[in-house]
Amino acid sequence: MHAIGGKRVLLGVCGGIAAYKIPALVRELVKRGADVRVVMTACATRFIGPATLQAVSGHPVGLDLFEPHQEGQISHIELARWPDAVLVAPATANLIGRLANGLADDLLTTLLLATTAPVLVAPSMNSKMLEHPMVQANLKRLAAIPSLSVIAPDVGELACQETGPGRLPDPDQLVEALARAMSPSPLSGRRVLVTLGATREWLDEVRFLSNASSGRMGFTMCRSARRLGAEVTAIVGAVDVAPPSGIAVIRVESALEMEREVNNRIGEADIAVFVAAVSDVRPLQRYEGKIPKDDLPDTVPLVENPDILATVAHLESHPFCIGFAAETSSLEDRTMAKCAAKGCELMVGNHVGGGAVFGKEQTQVVVVDSNHLYARLGPADKETVAADVWNIAVELFQRWQRSKATTAEGQPDA
Ligand code: C5P
């Protein structure tokens, strides 16, 4: 459990039925020693009285951008600078839409754009509204911003008597998410290198050998590392999705180019994550121009590509290496065997087959090293899985570093 005592929490409350749970949340935060200030949208006041939130938080509630200051009230600029973290709960479709479009038309949205503190958004609404493509698109835009996190709503019975996703998580979960967001960044000052996307191995100027990797999981790993404070560089092959903000992106096409770019930077990396779907082979020869259809060879001789991960992981001085494997059967055993064969410190095994994983939003993985199973994760969205993979990886990386330091200290002098 992360500590929350002494922290400043700004709570933004919107007009959703789950607003009735907010006094209990404020009480819990205050009980654990947090200083809590509340800002409500106009709609929120139709669900719950500001006087209640003022009483439980011990501060006047912010309601209006232009209201004359009450005693104890601070200006919206001071309020934006004040918190260690901001939680918007319940976040309605309306608030999510306004924030995703950068609108600042009331006190809460103005604060959300003005603050530099981490912002957590906890959507809560009717399942049909939550699943609407527009709401989903807006949530995706929010999740792509490194200083912003979306807390997945719980599934269950909703106030509208429907059952599905859309419930506001319990106060305990919200408090823990806030505490995590305010804890020191475990990868701050660390450099993380990530390979991702598919490589393209050209036969001529228009034809290539490749695969269906979308780059989604790779970019999600980058975003998650960024959130933990790392400086992230991504070596990116062919992808279907845009990179998140706040990371350095180097575009490549072939495995050989990817290898070159990795080699140029590997000496500076503390952690290297290999999510790229590197083609195992490439055509022996790349032809100039386009081979006319009638001249296409009956067979195309192939040569093996270098295994970038295995090469890096076998360097005498190498970063903490995390590999990704895709397997169709015996996931755990095969991923452990692959981890041992490649020599990496940690391996994430994806179950593929039947259209699973590539390009999809959800995934299911095992996290192993060559002889331990650390976790089975999912099925869950790639964002959640990446965050959980990093939780495990950060702990193992820190342990790995300590053991390297101990070994170095124990070396006899030359
Ligand atoms: O051997 P396989 O392709 O299943 O291994 C997958 C892992 O190895 C991934 O982490 C991938 O990025 C990495 N790899 C690599 N270079 C290759 C092949 C795979 O870095 N040529």
GROMACS .gro file of C-alpha atoms and ligand atoms in nm:
model
  435
    1MET     CA    1   0.000   0.000   0.000
    2HIS     CA    2   0.141   0.342  -0.099
    3ALA     CA    3   0.132   0.631   0.148
    4ILE     CA    4  -0.113   0.918   0.109
    5GLY     CA    5  -0.060   1.102   0.442
    6GLY     CA    6   0.035   1.467   0.400
    7LYS     CA    7  -0.052   1.469   0.028
    8ARG     CA    8  -0.276   1.726  -0.138
    9VAL     CA    9  -0.560   1.582  -0.340
   10LEU     CA   10  -0.790   1.784  -0.562
   11LEU     CA   11  -1.114   1.603  -0.632
   12GLY     CA   12  -1.323   1.701  -0.935
   13VAL     CA   13  -1.683   1.585  -0.905
   14CYS     CA   14  -1.917   1.570  -1.207
   15GLY     CA   15  -2.290   1.520  -1.239
   16GLY     CA   16  -2.318   1.143  -1.235
   17ILE     CA   17  -2.525   0.928  -1.003
   18ALA     CA   18  -2.206   0.786  -0.847
   19ALA     CA   19  -2.145   1.135  -0.699
   20TYR     CA   20  -2.327   1.002  -0.393
   21LYS     CA   21  -2.016   0.791  -0.318
   22ILE     CA   22  -1.784   1.092  -0.308
   23PRO     CA   23  -1.835   1.199   0.058
   24ALA     CA   24  -1.723   0.849   0.164
   25LEU     CA   25  -1.419   0.880  -0.062
   26VAL     CA   26  -1.330   1.222   0.084
   27ARG     CA   27  -1.368   1.088   0.438
   28GLU     CA   28  -1.139   0.795   0.357
   29LEU     CA   29  -0.875   1.027   0.208
   30VAL     CA   30  -0.894   1.263   0.507
   31LYS     CA   31  -0.882   0.967   0.749
   32ARG     CA   32  -0.555   0.859   0.582
   33GLY     CA   33  -0.405   1.203   0.633
   34ALA     CA   34  -0.459   1.365   0.291
   35ASP     CA   35  -0.556   1.731   0.254
   36VAL     CA   36  -0.854   1.730   0.017
   37ARG     CA   37  -1.013   2.013  -0.178
   38VAL     CA   38  -1.320   1.960  -0.391
   39VAL     CA   39  -1.433   2.125  -0.714
   40MET     CA   40  -1.780   2.047  -0.850
   41THR     CA   41  -1.933   2.101  -1.191
   42ALA     CA   42  -2.272   2.274  -1.200
   43CYS     CA   43  -2.440   1.939  -1.277
   44ALA     CA   44  -2.270   1.768  -0.982
   45THR     CA   45  -2.450   2.005  -0.744
   46ARG     CA   46  -2.782   1.857  -0.867
   47PHE     CA   47  -2.673   1.517  -0.730
   48ILE     CA   48  -2.503   1.615  -0.405
   49GLY     CA   49  -2.485   1.933  -0.197
   50PRO     CA   50  -2.158   2.129  -0.181
   51ALA     CA   51  -2.220   2.177   0.192
   52THR     CA   52  -2.170   1.803   0.248
   53LEU     CA   53  -1.837   1.802   0.064
   54GLN     CA   54  -1.730   2.120   0.239
   55ALA     CA   55  -1.804   1.957   0.574
   56VAL     CA   56  -1.612   1.633   0.502
   57SER     CA   57  -1.313   1.802   0.332
   58GLY     CA   58  -1.290   2.095   0.572
   59HIS     CA   59  -1.246   2.341   0.281
   60PRO     CA   60  -1.490   2.553   0.078
   61VAL     CA   61  -1.593   2.375  -0.242
   62GLY     CA   62  -1.494   2.533  -0.576
   63LEU     CA   63  -1.798   2.583  -0.795
   64ASP     CA   64  -1.761   2.875  -1.028
   65LEU     CA   65  -1.473   3.017  -1.227
   66PHE     CA   66  -1.602   3.369  -1.176
   67GLU     CA   67  -1.749   3.348  -0.826
   68PRO     CA   68  -1.632   3.608  -0.575
   69HIS     CA   69  -1.388   3.441  -0.337
   70GLN     CA   70  -1.535   3.304  -0.018
   71GLU     CA   71  -1.329   3.295   0.294
   72GLY     CA   72  -1.072   3.013   0.274
   73GLN     CA   73  -1.119   2.985  -0.104
   74ILE     CA   74  -0.813   3.012  -0.328
   75SER     CA   75  -0.800   3.136  -0.687
   76HIS     CA   76  -0.823   2.890  -0.972
   77ILE     CA   77  -0.456   2.942  -1.061
   78GLU     CA   78  -0.347   2.875  -0.703
   79LEU     CA   79  -0.582   2.577  -0.700
   80ALA     CA   80  -0.421   2.435  -1.017
   81ARG     CA   81  -0.075   2.464  -0.855
   82TRP     CA   82  -0.190   2.328  -0.520
   83PRO     CA   83  -0.243   1.950  -0.560
   84ASP     CA   84  -0.003   1.654  -0.569
   85ALA     CA   85  -0.268   1.473  -0.775
   86VAL     CA   86  -0.613   1.535  -0.918
   87LEU     CA   87  -0.892   1.277  -0.934
   88VAL     CA   88  -1.204   1.332  -1.144
   89ALA     CA   89  -1.476   1.105  -1.007
   90PRO     CA   90  -1.728   1.030  -1.130
   91ALA     CA   91  -1.608   1.148  -1.473
   92THR     CA   92  -1.911   1.184  -1.699
   93ALA     CA   93  -1.917   1.145  -2.079
   94ASN     CA   94  -1.954   1.523  -2.094
   95LEU     CA   95  -1.644   1.598  -1.885
   96ILE     CA   96  -1.443   1.333  -2.073
   97GLY     CA   97  -1.548   1.488  -2.405
   98ARG     CA   98  -1.464   1.841  -2.294
   99LEU     CA   99  -1.125   1.742  -2.154
  100ALA     CA  100  -1.035   1.529  -2.458
  101ASN     CA  101  -1.096   1.835  -2.674
  102GLY     CA  102  -0.905   2.076  -2.455
  103LEU     CA  103  -1.210   2.280  -2.358
  104ALA     CA  104  -1.194   2.499  -2.049
  105ASP     CA  105  -1.546   2.628  -2.000
  106ASP     CA  106  -1.584   2.592  -1.623
  107LEU     CA  107  -1.371   2.582  -1.310
  108LEU     CA  108  -1.298   2.207  -1.324
  109THR     CA  109  -1.194   2.189  -1.692
  110THR     CA  110  -0.983   2.505  -1.653
  111LEU     CA  111  -0.799   2.349  -1.358
  112LEU     CA  112  -0.748   2.024  -1.548
  113LEU     CA  113  -0.570   2.209  -1.828
  114ALA     CA  114  -0.376   2.438  -1.595
  115THR     CA  115  -0.241   2.183  -1.349
  116THR     CA  116   0.091   2.003  -1.387
  117ALA     CA  117  -0.004   1.740  -1.127
  118PRO     CA  118  -0.093   1.388  -1.244
  119VAL     CA  119  -0.463   1.365  -1.330
  120LEU     CA  120  -0.669   1.048  -1.279
  121VAL     CA  121  -1.003   1.018  -1.456
  122ALA     CA  122  -1.253   0.765  -1.320
  123PRO     CA  123  -1.537   0.730  -1.573
  124SER     CA  124  -1.871   0.619  -1.436
  125MET     CA  125  -2.190   0.605  -1.640
  126ASN     CA  126  -2.444   0.382  -1.806
  127SER     CA  127  -2.271   0.095  -1.997
  128LYS     CA  128  -2.422   0.193  -2.332
  129MET     CA  129  -2.290   0.547  -2.292
  130LEU     CA  130  -1.950   0.418  -2.184
  131GLU     CA  131  -1.930   0.187  -2.483
  132HIS     CA  132  -2.035   0.454  -2.731
  133PRO     CA  133  -1.756   0.490  -2.991
  134MET     CA  134  -1.733   0.865  -2.927
  135VAL     CA  135  -1.681   0.817  -2.553
  136GLN     CA  136  -1.432   0.536  -2.618
  137ALA     CA  137  -1.244   0.756  -2.867
  138ASN     CA  138  -1.228   1.039  -2.613
  139LEU     CA  139  -1.105   0.803  -2.339
  140LYS     CA  140  -0.835   0.678  -2.574
  141ARG     CA  141  -0.722   1.035  -2.638
  142LEU     CA  142  -0.701   1.096  -2.264
  143ALA     CA  143  -0.512   0.772  -2.201
  144ALA     CA  144  -0.252   0.873  -2.462
  145ILE     CA  145  -0.143   1.173  -2.250
  146PRO     CA  146   0.138   1.065  -2.013
  147SER     CA  147   0.029   1.291  -1.723
  148LEU     CA  148  -0.325   1.153  -1.742
  149SER     CA  149  -0.453   0.808  -1.642
  150VAL     CA  150  -0.794   0.656  -1.693
  151ILE     CA  151  -0.911   0.428  -1.412
  152ALA     CA  152  -1.108   0.141  -1.566
  153PRO     CA  153  -1.465   0.137  -1.433
  154ASP     CA  154  -1.589  -0.171  -1.249
  155VAL     CA  155  -1.839  -0.410  -1.402
  156GLY     CA  156  -2.161  -0.472  -1.211
  157GLU     CA  157  -2.513  -0.355  -1.146
  158LEU     CA  158  -2.556   0.011  -1.231
  159ALA     CA  159  -2.789   0.271  -1.083
  160CYS     CA  160  -2.995   0.254  -1.404
  161GLN     CA  161  -3.062  -0.114  -1.321
  162GLU     CA  162  -2.857  -0.236  -1.615
  163THR     CA  163  -2.556  -0.458  -1.560
  164GLY     CA  164  -2.221  -0.396  -1.727
  165PRO     CA  165  -1.910  -0.181  -1.711
  166GLY     CA  166  -1.957   0.171  -1.574
  167ARG     CA  167  -1.951   0.145  -1.194
  168LEU     CA  168  -1.726   0.382  -1.003
  169PRO     CA  169  -1.459   0.167  -0.830
  170ASP     CA  170  -1.474   0.146  -0.449
  171PRO     CA  171  -1.310   0.426  -0.246
  172ASP     CA  172  -1.024   0.190  -0.147
  173GLN     CA  173  -0.932   0.135  -0.512
  174LEU     CA  174  -0.951   0.506  -0.591
  175VAL     CA  175  -0.737   0.593  -0.288
  176GLU     CA  176  -0.478   0.333  -0.392
  177ALA     CA  177  -0.471   0.466  -0.751
  178LEU     CA  178  -0.416   0.818  -0.616
  179ALA     CA  179  -0.143   0.702  -0.379
  180ARG     CA  180   0.034   0.521  -0.666
  181ALA     CA  181   0.013   0.831  -0.886
  182MET     CA  182   0.177   1.041  -0.611
  183SER     CA  183   0.453   0.797  -0.517
  184PRO     CA  184   0.802   0.879  -0.648
  185SER     CA  185   0.859   0.767  -1.008
  186PRO     CA  186   1.053   0.438  -0.989
  187LEU     CA  187   1.213   0.482  -1.334
  188SER     CA  188   1.300   0.848  -1.297
  189GLY     CA  189   1.644   0.912  -1.449
  190ARG     CA  190   1.641   0.570  -1.621
  191ARG     CA  191   1.675   0.528  -1.996
  192VAL     CA  192   1.451   0.272  -2.161
  193LEU     CA  193   1.500   0.157  -2.521
  194VAL     CA  194   1.205  -0.018  -2.687
  195THR     CA  195   1.191  -0.194  -3.026
  196LEU     CA  196   0.841  -0.228  -3.168
  197GLY     CA  197   0.632  -0.277  -3.479
  198ALA     CA  198   0.695  -0.509  -3.773
  199THR     CA  199   1.011  -0.511  -3.983
  200ARG     CA  200   0.979  -0.502  -4.362
  201GLU     CA  201   1.220  -0.711  -4.562
  202TRP     CA  202   1.212  -0.584  -4.919
  203LEU     CA  203   1.231  -0.812  -5.222
  204ASP     CA  204   1.216  -0.522  -5.468
  205GLU     CA  205   1.089  -0.164  -5.456
  206VAL     CA  206   0.725  -0.259  -5.394
  207ARG     CA  207   0.721  -0.607  -5.239
  208PHE     CA  208   0.826  -0.704  -4.891
  209LEU     CA  209   0.805  -0.979  -4.633
  210SER     CA  210   0.648  -0.870  -4.303
  211ASN     CA  211   0.389  -0.957  -4.038
  212ALA     CA  212   0.075  -0.824  -3.872
  213SER     CA  213   0.226  -0.650  -3.567
  214SER     CA  214   0.038  -0.322  -3.506
  215GLY     CA  215   0.279  -0.159  -3.261
  216ARG     CA  216  -0.002  -0.117  -3.007
  217MET     CA  217   0.160  -0.318  -2.726
  218GLY     CA  218   0.501  -0.163  -2.795
  219PHE     CA  219   0.373   0.193  -2.771
  220THR     CA  220   0.171   0.099  -2.464
  221MET     CA  221   0.491  -0.029  -2.299
  222CYS     CA  222   0.659   0.303  -2.393
  223ARG     CA  223   0.375   0.509  -2.245
  224SER     CA  224   0.376   0.305  -1.925
  225ALA     CA  225   0.754   0.344  -1.887
  226ARG     CA  226   0.717   0.719  -1.944
  227ARG     CA  227   0.454   0.735  -1.670
  228LEU     CA  228   0.702   0.571  -1.434
  229GLY     CA  229   0.946   0.852  -1.506
  230ALA     CA  230   1.172   0.687  -1.767
  231GLU     CA  231   1.328   0.863  -2.064
  232VAL     CA  232   1.202   0.646  -2.350
  233THR     CA  233   1.344   0.594  -2.699
  234ALA     CA  234   1.148   0.374  -2.940
  235ILE     CA  235   1.299   0.211  -3.249
  236VAL     CA  236   0.987   0.172  -3.455
  237GLY     CA  237   0.919  -0.053  -3.755
  238ALA     CA  238   0.589  -0.056  -3.947
  239VAL     CA  239   0.296   0.029  -3.716
  240ASP     CA  240  -0.077   0.103  -3.744
  241VAL     CA  241  -0.098   0.343  -3.451
  242ALA     CA  242   0.046   0.684  -3.362
  243PRO     CA  243   0.320   0.709  -3.098
  244PRO     CA  244   0.234   0.854  -2.757
  245SER     CA  245   0.368   1.197  -2.672
  246GLY     CA  246   0.681   1.240  -2.463
  247ILE     CA  247   0.898   0.969  -2.620
  248ALA     CA  248   1.176   0.983  -2.883
  249VAL     CA  249   1.086   0.788  -3.198
  250ILE     CA  250   1.333   0.653  -3.453
  251ARG     CA  251   1.170   0.501  -3.761
  252VAL     CA  252   1.324   0.197  -3.931
  253GLU     CA  253   1.212  -0.057  -4.188
  254SER     CA  254   1.427  -0.370  -4.197
  255ALA     CA  255   1.572  -0.589  -3.921
  256LEU     CA  256   1.922  -0.477  -4.022
  257GLU     CA  257   1.828  -0.109  -3.980
  258MET     CA  258   1.662  -0.187  -3.648
  259GLU     CA  259   1.975  -0.371  -3.534
  260ARG     CA  260   2.194  -0.075  -3.633
  261GLU     CA  261   1.980   0.177  -3.445
  262VAL     CA  262   1.966  -0.048  -3.138
  263ASN     CA  263   2.346  -0.092  -3.143
  264ASN     CA  264   2.392   0.286  -3.163
  265ARG     CA  265   2.197   0.339  -2.842
  266ILE     CA  266   2.221   0.022  -2.635
  267GLY     CA  267   2.524   0.145  -2.437
  268GLU     CA  268   2.312   0.421  -2.284
  269ALA     CA  269   2.008   0.209  -2.197
  270ASP     CA  270   1.932   0.086  -1.844
  271ILE     CA  271   1.645  -0.131  -1.967
  272ALA     CA  272   1.580  -0.261  -2.320
  273VAL     CA  273   1.238  -0.392  -2.419
  274PHE     CA  274   1.207  -0.593  -2.738
  275VAL     CA  275   0.847  -0.588  -2.851
  276ALA     CA  276   0.925  -0.569  -3.224
  277ALA     CA  277   0.805  -0.851  -3.445
  278VAL     CA  278   1.133  -0.889  -3.629
  279SER     CA  279   1.117  -1.096  -3.944
  280ASP     CA  280   1.329  -1.407  -3.889
  281VAL     CA  281   1.446  -1.401  -4.252
  282ARG     CA  282   1.493  -1.158  -4.541
  283PRO     CA  283   1.525  -1.210  -4.915
  284LEU     CA  284   1.888  -1.280  -5.002
  285GLN     CA  285   1.878  -1.010  -5.264
  286ARG     CA  286   1.688  -0.680  -5.290
  287TYR     CA  287   1.614  -0.605  -5.656
  288GLU     CA  288   1.627  -0.252  -5.803
  289GLY     CA  289   1.285  -0.122  -5.918
  290LYS     CA  290   0.982  -0.351  -5.946
  291ILE     CA  291   1.038  -0.702  -6.082
  292PRO     CA  292   0.790  -0.745  -6.372
  293LYS     CA  293   0.528  -1.011  -6.293
  294ASP     CA  294   0.662  -1.243  -6.566
  295ASP     CA  295   1.015  -1.221  -6.428
  296LEU     CA  296   0.922  -1.303  -6.070
  297PRO     CA  297   1.142  -1.590  -5.952
  298ASP     CA  298   0.974  -1.924  -5.868
  299THR     CA  299   1.158  -1.931  -5.539
  300VAL     CA  300   1.303  -1.650  -5.331
  301PRO     CA  301   1.622  -1.744  -5.147
  302LEU     CA  302   1.608  -1.622  -4.788
  303VAL     CA  303   1.877  -1.553  -4.531
  304GLU     CA  304   1.841  -1.537  -4.156
  305ASN     CA  305   1.819  -1.199  -3.984
  306PRO     CA  306   2.026  -1.127  -3.676
  307ASP     CA  307   1.846  -1.194  -3.348
  308ILE     CA  308   1.866  -0.843  -3.200
  309LEU     CA  309   1.746  -0.940  -2.853
  310ALA     CA  310   1.974  -1.245  -2.821
  311THR     CA  311   2.274  -1.042  -2.938
  312VAL     CA  312   2.212  -0.760  -2.691
  313ALA     CA  313   2.129  -0.994  -2.401
  314HIS     CA  314   2.461  -1.178  -2.455
  315LEU     CA  315   2.674  -0.860  -2.445
  316GLU     CA  316   2.905  -0.869  -2.147
  317SER     CA  317   2.769  -0.539  -2.021
  318HIS     CA  318   2.404  -0.530  -2.121
  319PRO     CA  319   2.091  -0.353  -1.999
  320PHE     CA  320   1.812  -0.539  -1.823
  321CYS     CA  321   1.648  -0.710  -2.122
  322ILE     CA  322   1.277  -0.781  -2.155
  323GLY     CA  323   1.165  -0.994  -2.450
  324PHE     CA  324   0.819  -1.061  -2.590
  325ALA     CA  325   0.722  -1.399  -2.732
  326ALA     CA  326   0.416  -1.508  -2.927
  327GLU     CA  327   0.320  -1.873  -2.886
  328THR     CA  328   0.024  -2.080  -2.995
  329SER     CA  329   0.058  -2.359  -2.734
  330SER     CA  330   0.234  -2.452  -2.404
  331LEU     CA  331   0.270  -2.078  -2.343
  332GLU     CA  332   0.446  -2.095  -2.006
  333ASP     CA  333   0.701  -2.364  -2.092
  334ARG     CA  334   0.784  -2.224  -2.433
  335THR     CA  335   0.821  -1.868  -2.304
  336MET     CA  336   1.055  -1.986  -2.025
  337ALA     CA  337   1.260  -2.188  -2.275
  338LYS     CA  338   1.279  -1.886  -2.508
  339CYS     CA  339   1.386  -1.661  -2.221
  340ALA     CA  340   1.671  -1.901  -2.142
  341ALA     CA  341   1.770  -1.940  -2.508
  342LYS     CA  342   1.782  -1.567  -2.573
  343GLY     CA  343   1.946  -1.490  -2.239
  344CYS     CA  344   1.708  -1.211  -2.140
  345GLU     CA  345   1.617  -1.123  -1.783
  346LEU     CA  346   1.240  -1.132  -1.831
  347MET     CA  347   1.004  -1.252  -2.101
  348VAL     CA  348   0.638  -1.178  -2.167
  349GLY     CA  349   0.459  -1.460  -2.350
  350ASN     CA  350   0.150  -1.376  -2.554
  351HIS     CA  351  -0.098  -1.639  -2.648
  352VAL     CA  352  -0.154  -1.603  -3.024
  353GLY     CA  353  -0.367  -1.795  -3.267
  354GLY     CA  354  -0.733  -1.767  -3.360
  355GLY     CA  355  -0.677  -1.397  -3.438
  356ALA     CA  356  -0.569  -1.317  -3.079
  357VAL     CA  357  -0.327  -1.036  -2.988
  358PHE     CA  358  -0.208  -0.878  -3.317
  359GLY     CA  359  -0.380  -0.542  -3.354
  360LYS     CA  360  -0.634  -0.619  -3.080
  361GLU     CA  361  -0.715  -0.403  -2.779
  362GLN     CA  362  -0.704  -0.689  -2.530
  363THR     CA  363  -0.432  -0.937  -2.445
  364GLN     CA  364  -0.349  -1.223  -2.211
  365VAL     CA  365   0.011  -1.295  -2.115
  366VAL     CA  366   0.247  -1.482  -1.886
  367VAL     CA  367   0.548  -1.303  -1.734
  368VAL     CA  368   0.843  -1.536  -1.674
  369ASP     CA  369   1.218  -1.564  -1.654
  370SER     CA  370   1.401  -1.882  -1.747
  371ASN     CA  371   1.273  -2.067  -1.441
  372HIS     CA  372   1.000  -1.866  -1.264
  373LEU     CA  373   0.645  -1.778  -1.350
  374TYR     CA  374   0.587  -1.428  -1.207
  375ALA     CA  375   0.232  -1.367  -1.325
  376ARG     CA  376  -0.047  -1.457  -1.559
  377LEU     CA  377  -0.211  -1.132  -1.669
  378GLY     CA  378  -0.539  -1.066  -1.851
  379PRO     CA  379  -0.744  -1.101  -2.051
  380ALA     CA  380  -0.737  -0.724  -2.009
  381ASP     CA  381  -0.669  -0.414  -2.216
  382LYS     CA  382  -0.307  -0.373  -2.322
  383GLU     CA  383  -0.273  -0.059  -2.106
  384THR     CA  384  -0.351  -0.253  -1.787
  385VAL     CA  385  -0.131  -0.546  -1.888
  386ALA     CA  386   0.164  -0.315  -1.973
  387ALA     CA  387   0.134  -0.138  -1.635
  388ASP     CA  388   0.135  -0.475  -1.455
  389VAL     CA  389   0.432  -0.601  -1.660
  390TRP     CA  390   0.624  -0.285  -1.561
  391ASN     CA  391   0.536  -0.334  -1.192
  392ILE     CA  392   0.705  -0.674  -1.207
  393ALA     CA  393   0.990  -0.556  -1.431
  394VAL     CA  394   1.077  -0.255  -1.212
  395GLU     CA  395   1.110  -0.474  -0.903
  396LEU     CA  396   1.323  -0.733  -1.083
  397PHE     CA  397   1.536  -0.460  -1.247
  398GLN     CA  398   1.609  -0.308  -0.905
  399ARG     CA  399   1.696  -0.653  -0.764
  400TRP     CA  400   1.914  -0.728  -1.070
  401GLN     CA  401   2.102  -0.402  -1.025
  402ARG     CA  402   2.159  -0.468  -0.655
  403SER     CA  403   2.293  -0.816  -0.730
  404LYS     CA  404   2.524  -0.677  -1.001
  405ALA     CA  405   2.657  -0.419  -0.754
  406THR     CA  406   2.714  -0.688  -0.489
  407THR     CA  407   2.895  -0.912  -0.739
  408ALA     CA  408   3.115  -0.622  -0.849
  409GLU     CA  409   3.202  -0.539  -0.486
  410GLY     CA  410   3.287  -0.903  -0.419
  411GLN     CA  411   3.536  -0.919  -0.710
  412PRO     CA  412   3.896  -0.954  -0.596
  413ASP     CA  413   4.117  -0.660  -0.703
  414ALA     CA  414   4.306  -0.722  -1.024
  415C5P     O1  415   1.235  -1.592  -3.156
  415C5P     P1  416   1.115  -1.505  -3.146
  415C5P     O2  417   1.091  -1.421  -3.268
  415C5P     O3  418   0.992  -1.576  -3.100
  415C5P     O4  419   1.151  -1.405  -3.025
  415C5P     C1  420   1.074  -1.295  -2.995
  415C5P     C2  421   1.155  -1.194  -2.918
  415C5P     O5  422   1.284  -1.176  -2.976
  415C5P     C3  423   1.092  -1.056  -2.925
  415C5P     O6  424   1.129  -0.991  -2.804
  415C5P     C4  425   1.157  -0.993  -3.047
  415C5P     O7  426   1.152  -0.852  -3.042
  415C5P     C5  427   1.297  -1.047  -3.036
  415C5P     N1  428   1.362  -1.069  -3.168
  415C5P     C6  429   1.468  -0.989  -3.207
  415C5P     N2  430   1.531  -1.011  -3.328
  415C5P     C7  431   1.491  -1.113  -3.407
  415C5P     C8  432   1.384  -1.194  -3.368
  415C5P     C9  433   1.321  -1.169  -3.248
  415C5P     O8  434   1.504  -0.895  -3.135
  415C5P     N3  435   1.553  -1.134  -3.523
   0.00000   0.00000   0.00000
